[in-house]
mmCIF file of C-alpha atoms and ligand atoms in Angstrom:
data_model
loop_
_atom_site.group_PDB
_atom_site.id
_atom_site.type_symbol
_atom_site.label_atom_id
_atom_site.label_comp_id
_atom_site.label_asym_id
_atom_site.label_seq_id
_atom_site.Cartn_x
_atom_site.Cartn_y
_atom_site.Cartn_z
ATOM 1 C CA UNK A 739 15.729 -15.594 6.388
ATOM 2 C CA UNK A 740 16.986 -18.098 3.932
ATOM 3 C CA UNK A 741 14.199 -20.307 2.631
ATOM 4 C CA UNK A 742 11.414 -18.092 3.960
ATOM 5 C CA UNK A 743 8.567 -17.670 1.526
ATOM 6 C CA UNK A 744 5.227 -15.874 1.111
ATOM 7 C CA UNK A 745 2.509 -16.253 -1.471
ATOM 8 C CA UNK A 746 -0.015 -13.550 -2.357
ATOM 9 C CA UNK A 747 -2.020 -12.303 -5.353
ATOM 10 C CA UNK A 748 -1.782 -9.390 -7.564
ATOM 11 C CA UNK A 749 -5.200 -9.257 -9.290
ATOM 12 C CA UNK A 750 -5.730 -12.755 -10.689
ATOM 13 C CA UNK A 751 -2.005 -13.639 -10.414
ATOM 14 C CA UNK A 752 -0.632 -15.922 -7.767
ATOM 15 C CA UNK A 753 2.856 -14.923 -6.812
ATOM 16 C CA UNK A 754 5.406 -16.461 -4.485
ATOM 17 C CA UNK A 755 8.422 -14.547 -3.189
ATOM 18 C CA UNK A 756 11.102 -16.415 -1.307
ATOM 19 C CA UNK A 757 14.670 -16.089 -0.174
ATOM 20 C CA UNK A 758 16.968 -18.726 -1.683
ATOM 21 C CA UNK A 759 19.610 -20.615 0.305
ATOM 22 C CA UNK A 760 21.927 -17.631 0.069
ATOM 23 C CA UNK A 761 19.174 -15.254 1.226
ATOM 24 C CA UNK A 762 18.712 -13.720 -2.240
ATOM 25 C CA UNK A 763 15.177 -12.467 -2.799
ATOM 26 C CA UNK A 764 13.308 -14.141 -5.750
ATOM 27 C CA UNK A 765 9.839 -13.891 -7.134
ATOM 28 C CA UNK A 766 7.969 -16.416 -9.338
ATOM 29 C CA UNK A 767 4.557 -17.006 -10.621
ATOM 30 C CA UNK A 768 3.107 -19.633 -8.289
ATOM 31 C CA UNK A 769 2.568 -22.036 -11.137
ATOM 32 C CA UNK A 770 4.231 -25.343 -12.050
ATOM 33 C CA UNK A 771 5.813 -25.702 -15.534
ATOM 34 C CA UNK A 772 4.370 -29.297 -15.832
ATOM 35 C CA UNK A 773 0.676 -28.666 -16.096
ATOM 36 C CA UNK A 774 0.389 -25.350 -14.179
ATOM 37 C CA UNK A 775 -0.661 -26.368 -10.745
ATOM 38 C CA UNK A 776 -0.172 -24.063 -7.792
ATOM 39 C CA UNK A 777 3.281 -24.841 -6.359
ATOM 40 C CA UNK A 778 3.272 -23.228 -3.000
ATOM 41 C CA UNK A 779 0.094 -23.854 -1.015
ATOM 42 C CA UNK A 780 0.684 -22.434 2.492
ATOM 43 C CA UNK A 781 0.382 -18.622 2.797
ATOM 44 C CA UNK A 782 3.917 -18.236 4.243
ATOM 45 C CA UNK A 783 6.589 -20.133 6.109
ATOM 46 C CA UNK A 784 10.027 -21.563 5.817
ATOM 47 C CA UNK A 785 10.867 -24.341 3.391
ATOM 48 C CA UNK A 786 12.457 -27.336 5.057
ATOM 49 C CA UNK A 787 14.654 -28.270 2.213
ATOM 50 C CA UNK A 788 16.370 -26.685 -0.764
ATOM 51 C CA UNK A 789 13.587 -27.441 -3.190
ATOM 52 C CA UNK A 790 10.193 -26.259 -4.084
ATOM 53 C CA UNK A 791 8.121 -29.302 -4.801
ATOM 54 C CA UNK A 792 4.898 -29.268 -6.772
ATOM 55 C CA UNK A 793 2.056 -30.890 -4.766
ATOM 56 C CA UNK A 794 0.473 -32.400 -7.898
ATOM 57 C CA UNK A 795 3.053 -34.723 -9.491
ATOM 58 C CA UNK A 796 6.091 -33.687 -7.425
ATOM 59 C CA UNK A 797 8.218 -31.934 -9.983
ATOM 60 C CA UNK A 798 10.919 -30.143 -7.983
ATOM 61 C CA UNK A 799 12.628 -26.771 -8.493
ATOM 62 C CA UNK A 800 15.709 -25.176 -7.024
ATOM 63 C CA UNK A 801 15.086 -21.974 -5.213
ATOM 64 C CA UNK A 802 16.565 -19.988 -8.152
ATOM 65 C CA UNK A 803 13.525 -21.496 -10.171
ATOM 66 C CA UNK A 804 15.506 -24.097 -12.087
ATOM 67 C CA UNK A 805 13.738 -27.386 -12.697
ATOM 68 C CA UNK A 806 15.766 -30.068 -10.917
ATOM 69 C CA UNK A 807 13.709 -33.212 -11.326
ATOM 70 C CA UNK A 808 10.509 -34.534 -12.757
ATOM 71 C CA UNK A 809 8.810 -37.528 -11.327
ATOM 72 C CA UNK A 810 8.742 -39.572 -14.493
ATOM 73 C CA UNK A 811 10.474 -42.854 -14.884
ATOM 74 C CA UNK A 812 11.387 -41.843 -18.443
ATOM 75 C CA UNK A 813 11.725 -38.435 -20.034
ATOM 76 C CA UNK A 814 11.398 -37.875 -23.780
ATOM 77 C CA UNK A 815 14.778 -37.599 -25.557
ATOM 78 C CA UNK A 816 14.013 -34.066 -26.607
ATOM 79 C CA UNK A 817 12.925 -32.986 -23.120
ATOM 80 C CA UNK A 818 15.388 -30.768 -21.474
ATOM 81 C CA UNK A 819 14.830 -29.591 -17.939
ATOM 82 C CA UNK A 820 16.626 -26.411 -18.651
ATOM 83 C CA UNK A 821 13.699 -25.256 -20.803
ATOM 84 C CA UNK A 822 11.280 -25.385 -17.927
ATOM 85 C CA UNK A 823 12.362 -23.043 -15.064
ATOM 86 C CA UNK A 824 9.782 -21.252 -13.069
ATOM 87 C CA UNK A 825 8.350 -17.999 -14.574
ATOM 88 C CA UNK A 826 10.272 -15.250 -12.769
ATOM 89 C CA UNK A 827 8.677 -11.961 -11.729
ATOM 90 C CA UNK A 828 10.687 -8.739 -10.825
ATOM 91 C CA UNK A 829 11.254 -8.020 -7.092
ATOM 92 C CA UNK A 830 12.805 -5.080 -5.537
ATOM 93 C CA UNK A 831 13.558 -4.458 -1.833
ATOM 94 C CA UNK A 832 13.248 -0.923 -0.557
ATOM 95 C CA UNK A 833 13.490 0.182 3.113
ATOM 96 C CA UNK A 834 12.388 -3.153 4.527
ATOM 97 C CA UNK A 835 9.590 -3.640 2.063
ATOM 98 C CA UNK A 836 9.364 -5.986 -0.860
ATOM 99 C CA UNK A 837 7.873 -4.651 -4.151
ATOM 100 C CA UNK A 838 6.867 -6.868 -6.933
ATOM 101 C CA UNK A 839 6.111 -6.052 -10.585
ATOM 102 C CA UNK A 840 4.698 -8.213 -13.316
ATOM 103 C CA UNK A 841 6.176 -6.065 -16.179
ATOM 104 C CA UNK A 842 9.079 -7.472 -17.993
ATOM 105 C CA UNK A 843 10.702 -3.999 -17.702
ATOM 106 C CA UNK A 844 9.717 -2.962 -14.220
ATOM 107 C CA UNK A 845 9.592 0.711 -13.216
ATOM 108 C CA UNK A 846 12.215 2.224 -10.974
ATOM 109 C CA UNK A 847 10.783 2.002 -7.508
ATOM 110 C CA UNK A 848 12.291 5.051 -5.934
ATOM 111 C CA UNK A 849 11.114 7.294 -8.732
ATOM 112 C CA UNK A 850 7.745 5.786 -8.475
ATOM 113 C CA UNK A 851 7.037 7.753 -5.270
ATOM 114 C CA UNK A 852 5.327 11.085 -5.964
ATOM 115 C CA UNK A 853 7.693 13.856 -5.100
ATOM 116 C CA UNK A 854 10.538 11.509 -4.420
ATOM 117 C CA UNK A 855 11.108 8.526 -2.033
ATOM 118 C CA UNK A 856 13.868 10.501 -0.273
ATOM 119 C CA UNK A 857 11.216 12.532 1.612
ATOM 120 C CA UNK A 858 10.733 9.488 3.713
ATOM 121 C CA UNK A 859 14.436 9.240 4.734
ATOM 122 C CA UNK A 860 13.984 10.501 8.164
ATOM 123 C CA UNK A 861 11.681 7.582 9.205
ATOM 124 C CA UNK A 862 13.614 4.447 10.032
ATOM 125 C CA UNK A 863 11.204 2.214 8.197
ATOM 126 C CA UNK A 864 13.437 -0.811 7.902
ATOM 127 C CA UNK A 865 14.052 -1.057 11.563
ATOM 128 C CA UNK A 866 10.373 -1.076 12.545
ATOM 129 C CA UNK A 867 8.262 -4.112 13.176
ATOM 130 C CA UNK A 868 4.687 -4.912 12.213
ATOM 131 C CA UNK A 869 2.509 -4.513 15.316
ATOM 132 C CA UNK A 870 -0.907 -4.851 13.588
ATOM 133 C CA UNK A 871 -2.536 -5.783 10.367
ATOM 134 C CA UNK A 872 -6.017 -5.066 9.115
ATOM 135 C CA UNK A 873 -7.670 -5.344 5.764
ATOM 136 C CA UNK A 874 -10.901 -4.574 4.022
ATOM 137 C CA UNK A 875 -12.591 -5.447 0.754
ATOM 138 C CA UNK A 876 -14.375 -2.353 -0.796
ATOM 139 C CA UNK A 877 -17.029 -2.660 -3.593
ATOM 140 C CA UNK A 878 -15.458 0.070 -5.742
ATOM 141 C CA UNK A 879 -13.050 0.485 -8.551
ATOM 142 C CA UNK A 880 -9.511 1.237 -7.441
ATOM 143 C CA UNK A 881 -9.609 4.660 -9.192
ATOM 144 C CA UNK A 882 -12.674 5.627 -7.193
ATOM 145 C CA UNK A 883 -10.731 4.913 -4.058
ATOM 146 C CA UNK A 884 -7.710 7.047 -5.222
ATOM 147 C CA UNK A 885 -9.864 9.905 -6.226
ATOM 148 C CA UNK A 886 -11.376 9.956 -2.832
ATOM 149 C CA UNK A 887 -7.997 9.814 -1.276
ATOM 150 C CA UNK A 888 -6.929 12.877 -3.258
ATOM 151 C CA UNK A 889 -9.456 15.372 -1.930
ATOM 152 C CA UNK A 890 -10.821 16.871 1.307
ATOM 153 C CA UNK A 891 -14.076 18.287 0.059
ATOM 154 C CA UNK A 892 -15.659 15.337 1.656
ATOM 155 C CA UNK A 893 -13.913 15.651 4.954
ATOM 156 C CA UNK A 894 -16.276 17.543 7.239
ATOM 157 C CA UNK A 895 -19.315 15.270 6.661
ATOM 158 C CA UNK A 896 -17.529 11.958 6.064
ATOM 159 C CA UNK A 897 -14.801 12.393 8.759
ATOM 160 C CA UNK A 898 -16.038 14.414 11.696
ATOM 161 C CA UNK A 899 -13.445 12.912 14.043
ATOM 162 C CA UNK A 900 -10.634 13.426 11.612
ATOM 163 C CA UNK A 901 -11.534 17.101 11.163
ATOM 164 C CA UNK A 902 -11.201 17.476 14.833
ATOM 165 C CA UNK A 903 -7.683 16.121 14.874
ATOM 166 C CA UNK A 904 -6.600 17.858 11.708
ATOM 167 C CA UNK A 905 -8.560 21.135 11.850
ATOM 168 C CA UNK A 906 -7.612 22.295 8.288
ATOM 169 C CA UNK A 907 -9.580 19.418 6.854
ATOM 170 C CA UNK A 908 -12.732 20.909 8.437
ATOM 171 C CA UNK A 909 -12.312 23.693 5.875
ATOM 172 C CA UNK A 910 -12.509 21.088 2.970
ATOM 173 C CA UNK A 911 -8.880 21.537 2.006
ATOM 174 C CA UNK A 912 -5.740 19.468 2.700
ATOM 175 C CA UNK A 913 -3.096 22.278 2.336
ATOM 176 C CA UNK A 914 -2.731 25.840 3.504
ATOM 177 C CA UNK A 915 -2.544 27.237 -0.106
ATOM 178 C CA UNK A 916 -5.655 25.434 -1.296
ATOM 179 C CA UNK A 917 -7.690 28.236 0.187
ATOM 180 C CA UNK A 918 -8.208 31.238 -2.301
ATOM 181 C CA UNK A 919 -7.621 33.715 0.604
ATOM 182 C CA UNK A 920 -4.680 31.869 2.236
ATOM 183 C CA UNK A 921 -2.440 34.877 2.037
ATOM 184 C CA UNK A 922 -4.721 36.741 4.505
ATOM 185 C CA UNK A 923 -4.236 34.019 7.016
ATOM 186 C CA UNK A 924 -0.543 33.389 6.275
ATOM 187 C CA UNK A 925 0.668 34.464 9.786
ATOM 188 C CA UNK A 926 -1.976 32.668 11.825
ATOM 189 C CA UNK A 927 -0.666 29.694 13.707
ATOM 190 C CA UNK A 928 -4.085 28.360 14.384
ATOM 191 C CA UNK A 929 -3.953 24.757 12.798
ATOM 192 C CA UNK A 930 -7.234 25.507 11.095
ATOM 193 C CA UNK A 931 -5.259 27.816 8.923
ATOM 194 C CA UNK A 932 -1.612 26.698 9.344
ATOM 195 C CA UNK A 933 -2.263 22.917 9.024
ATOM 196 C CA UNK A 934 -0.949 20.368 11.490
ATOM 197 C CA UNK A 935 -2.786 18.642 14.253
ATOM 198 C CA UNK A 936 -5.052 20.226 16.821
ATOM 199 C CA UNK A 937 -3.349 21.882 19.920
ATOM 200 C CA UNK A 938 -2.345 19.282 22.323
ATOM 201 C CA UNK A 939 -2.159 16.408 19.848
ATOM 202 C CA UNK A 940 0.970 15.010 18.419
ATOM 203 C CA UNK A 941 -0.019 11.927 16.519
ATOM 204 C CA UNK A 942 -2.810 10.010 14.735
ATOM 205 C CA UNK A 943 -4.566 8.175 17.509
ATOM 206 C CA UNK A 944 -8.001 8.277 19.199
ATOM 207 C CA UNK A 945 -6.430 10.142 22.083
ATOM 208 C CA UNK A 946 -4.251 12.362 19.845
ATOM 209 C CA UNK A 947 -1.180 11.185 21.836
ATOM 210 C CA UNK A 948 1.896 9.502 20.532
ATOM 211 C CA UNK A 949 2.230 5.817 21.591
ATOM 212 C CA UNK A 950 5.981 5.965 21.868
ATOM 213 C CA UNK A 951 9.198 8.058 21.453
ATOM 214 C CA UNK A 952 9.506 10.483 18.527
ATOM 215 C CA UNK A 953 11.713 9.125 15.637
ATOM 216 C CA UNK A 954 15.069 10.859 16.364
ATOM 217 C CA UNK A 955 15.840 11.978 12.798
ATOM 218 C CA UNK A 956 12.731 13.986 12.093
ATOM 219 C CA UNK A 957 12.972 17.686 11.485
ATOM 220 C CA UNK A 958 10.991 20.250 13.584
ATOM 221 C CA UNK A 959 8.768 20.745 10.520
ATOM 222 C CA UNK A 960 8.054 16.934 10.158
ATOM 223 C CA UNK A 961 7.124 16.808 13.933
ATOM 224 C CA UNK A 962 4.944 19.802 13.882
ATOM 225 C CA UNK A 963 3.047 18.598 10.828
ATOM 226 C CA UNK A 964 2.049 15.441 12.636
ATOM 227 C CA UNK A 965 1.506 13.563 9.476
ATOM 228 C CA UNK A 966 3.205 13.040 6.178
ATOM 229 C CA UNK A 967 1.974 10.951 3.287
ATOM 230 C CA UNK A 968 4.068 9.152 0.674
ATOM 231 C CA UNK A 969 2.249 7.850 -2.391
ATOM 232 C CA UNK A 970 3.473 5.325 -5.089
ATOM 233 C CA UNK A 971 0.619 5.022 -7.472
ATOM 234 C CA UNK A 972 -1.267 2.854 -8.041
ATOM 235 C CA UNK A 973 -0.511 0.399 -5.303
ATOM 236 C CA UNK A 974 0.644 1.932 -2.043
ATOM 237 C CA UNK A 975 0.671 4.882 0.338
ATOM 238 C CA UNK A 976 2.580 5.283 3.538
ATOM 239 C CA UNK A 977 1.305 7.520 6.383
ATOM 240 C CA UNK A 978 4.123 8.675 8.671
ATOM 241 C CA UNK A 979 3.706 9.985 12.107
ATOM 242 C CA UNK A 980 6.165 11.085 14.742
ATOM 243 C CA UNK A 981 5.987 7.692 16.584
ATOM 244 C CA UNK A 982 4.784 5.052 14.054
ATOM 245 C CA UNK A 983 4.104 4.481 10.381
ATOM 246 C CA UNK A 984 1.153 2.848 8.565
ATOM 247 C CA UNK A 985 1.416 1.236 5.013
ATOM 248 C CA UNK A 986 -1.637 0.851 2.997
ATOM 249 C CA UNK A 987 -1.619 -1.564 -0.005
ATOM 250 C CA UNK A 988 -4.234 -0.992 -2.594
ATOM 251 C CA UNK A 989 -5.177 -4.104 -4.549
ATOM 252 C CA UNK A 990 -7.714 -4.118 -7.393
ATOM 253 C CA UNK A 991 -9.467 -7.564 -7.157
ATOM 254 C CA UNK A 992 -12.189 -6.796 -9.820
ATOM 255 C CA UNK A 993 -13.588 -4.002 -11.890
ATOM 256 C CA UNK A 994 -15.722 -2.912 -8.949
ATOM 257 C CA UNK A 995 -13.718 -4.285 -6.055
ATOM 258 C CA UNK A 996 -10.600 -3.184 -4.273
ATOM 259 C CA UNK A 997 -8.884 -4.638 -1.304
ATOM 260 C CA UNK A 998 -6.792 -2.606 1.132
ATOM 261 C CA UNK A 999 -4.110 -4.273 3.294
ATOM 262 C CA UNK A 1000 -2.902 -2.123 6.174
ATOM 263 C CA UNK A 1001 0.108 -2.587 8.399
ATOM 264 C CA UNK A 1002 1.109 -0.497 11.476
ATOM 265 C CA UNK A 1003 4.900 -0.312 11.970
ATOM 266 C CA UNK A 1004 6.390 0.484 15.383
ATOM 267 C CA UNK A 1005 9.702 0.756 17.045
ATOM 268 C CA UNK A 1006 10.204 -2.507 19.055
ATOM 269 C CA UNK A 1007 10.514 -0.451 22.328
ATOM 270 C CA UNK A 1008 7.094 1.084 21.715
ATOM 271 C CA UNK A 1009 5.439 -2.268 21.461
ATOM 272 C CA UNK A 1010 7.236 -3.295 24.605
ATOM 273 C CA UNK A 1011 5.857 -0.493 26.718
ATOM 274 C CA UNK A 1012 3.594 -1.565 29.630
ATOM 275 C CA UNK A 1013 1.168 1.235 28.892
ATOM 276 C CA UNK A 1014 0.990 0.619 25.161
ATOM 277 C CA UNK A 1015 -2.573 0.746 23.823
ATOM 278 C CA UNK A 1016 -2.882 -0.812 20.360
ATOM 279 C CA UNK A 1017 -6.565 0.099 19.947
ATOM 280 C CA UNK A 1018 -5.841 3.804 20.721
ATOM 281 C CA UNK A 1019 -3.349 3.840 17.745
ATOM 282 C CA UNK A 1020 -5.153 1.627 15.305
ATOM 283 C CA UNK A 1021 -8.761 2.380 16.076
ATOM 284 C CA UNK A 1022 -8.491 5.918 14.672
ATOM 285 C CA UNK A 1023 -7.117 5.135 11.269
ATOM 286 C CA UNK A 1024 -9.422 2.195 11.002
ATOM 287 C CA UNK A 1025 -12.354 4.603 11.557
ATOM 288 C CA UNK A 1026 -11.114 6.971 8.934
ATOM 289 C CA UNK A 1027 -10.516 4.157 6.382
ATOM 290 C CA UNK A 1028 -13.991 2.673 7.023
ATOM 291 C CA UNK A 1029 -15.479 6.050 6.334
ATOM 292 C CA UNK A 1030 -13.470 6.470 3.146
ATOM 293 C CA UNK A 1031 -14.350 2.848 2.101
ATOM 294 C CA UNK A 1032 -18.157 3.719 2.547
ATOM 295 C CA UNK A 1033 -17.777 6.953 0.645
ATOM 296 C CA UNK A 1034 -16.011 5.222 -2.288
ATOM 297 C CA UNK A 1035 -18.639 2.533 -2.461
ATOM 298 C CA UNK A 1036 -21.359 5.182 -2.413
ATOM 299 C CA UNK A 1037 -19.542 6.926 -5.250
ATOM 300 C CA UNK A 1038 -19.262 3.726 -7.208
ATOM 301 C CA UNK A 1039 -22.985 2.996 -6.960
ATOM 302 C CA UNK A 1040 -23.933 6.384 -8.396
ATOM 303 C CA UNK A 1041 -21.630 6.006 -11.341
ATOM 304 C CA UNK A 1042 -24.000 3.468 -12.790
ATOM 305 C CA UNK A 1043 -26.562 5.982 -13.764
ATOM 306 C CA UNK A 1044 -27.096 5.541 -17.436
ATOM 307 C CA UNK A 1045 -26.942 9.315 -18.001
ATOM 308 C CA UNK A 1046 -23.615 9.775 -16.132
ATOM 309 C CA UNK A 1047 -20.796 10.293 -18.580
ATOM 310 C CA UNK A 1048 -18.354 12.393 -16.525
ATOM 311 C CA UNK A 1049 -18.166 14.494 -13.399
ATOM 312 C CA UNK A 1050 -16.821 17.852 -12.848
ATOM 313 C CA UNK A 1051 -13.893 19.001 -10.610
ATOM 314 C CA UNK A 1052 -13.871 21.975 -8.485
ATOM 315 C CA UNK A 1053 -10.689 23.986 -7.549
ATOM 316 C CA UNK A 1054 -10.147 22.121 -4.296
ATOM 317 C CA UNK A 1055 -9.910 18.829 -6.285
ATOM 318 C CA UNK A 1056 -6.719 19.691 -8.102
ATOM 319 C CA UNK A 1057 -5.012 16.550 -6.848
ATOM 320 C CA UNK A 1058 -7.936 14.445 -8.275
ATOM 321 C CA UNK A 1059 -7.096 16.199 -11.568
ATOM 322 C CA UNK A 1060 -3.408 15.171 -11.054
ATOM 323 C CA UNK A 1061 -4.463 11.500 -10.473
ATOM 324 C CA UNK A 1062 -6.679 11.394 -13.413
ATOM 325 C CA UNK A 1063 -3.796 12.899 -15.577
ATOM 326 C CA UNK A 1064 -1.535 10.163 -14.190
ATOM 327 C CA UNK A 1065 -3.995 7.432 -15.176
ATOM 328 C CA UNK A 1066 -4.389 8.921 -18.689
ATOM 329 C CA UNK A 1067 -0.632 9.040 -19.107
ATOM 330 C CA UNK A 1068 -0.244 5.354 -17.948
ATOM 331 C CA UNK A 1069 -2.962 4.090 -20.226
ATOM 332 C CA UNK A 1070 -2.278 6.369 -23.147
ATOM 333 C CA UNK A 1071 -5.895 7.545 -23.226
HETATM 334 FE FE1 LIG B 2111 3.264 -29.672 -11.057
HETATM 335 FE FE2 LIG B 2111 2.431 -31.725 -12.482
HETATM 336 S S1 LIG B 2111 1.525 -29.822 -12.343
HETATM 337 S S2 LIG B 2111 4.124 -31.549 -11.240
HETATM 338 FE FE1 LIG B 2112 -11.351 10.606 3.374
#
């Protein structure tokens, strides 16, 4: 809606995103051009008027960021308000989500998704509503979190419940072809070899049952897989199921601290169902994410050993290798 705003942090940076009077999305550093105070104090809401007013000395800004008025009785002759607009940040809208980049030359969002954002086309993301939010602060570096995300060697002992729902994970692999002998099992439809969810289950929930109707555009393959992941490094992954979606935002808050912010997205008619059981849907992923958080923290602690210089990757960890290659590429190291 016009004049709606929300503030949040990217690392140490306070950001405010808002829609101006015409509904155009804008993003700014949440910092006044006078002496740098925070401009927007509430977390989110709707501005009453057409101006953003600094709570410190009441400088006021139009919603496109232009400085409209100071509170001084007299301005110096060489003072020009046009020289003091809010510092803008790049914002992009995609499928009902808002992405913010602090780079002057922001990356193209769609191509930021591994293997293409079009793979998510069959999920009606923009028409879904947020039914539940949950977050967690983990005592680990963000790269430790992503390394853990990228392998399933840890699955049987860290995630017994998940391995029951997704039997191939019980073999410490995430894809059919990760097994050296996969060709010998190529015609078996047992999910332990073929992937997909256990017999009788159709979604990620404690009961294994979907909480609402299947999204109508999904292909038979997307339905039988039961789960699809879309990753945009380094800040988000989206888990897609036949009946709902889950977005996970990964936010480094310190060298050894990472916050995750999770949202569960549903069709409005799913939330309206009399028999809808939120805990059945959200409890399962929370359990898995808690287990991953503990594993990542455990990994982080061990990295402090004075003698530890580097680890070693096994064949099943090829996605960890890809992730490390991506980090090297981004950092030029
Ligand atoms: Fe904002 Fe002074 S710091 S008006
Ligand atoms: Fe895990």
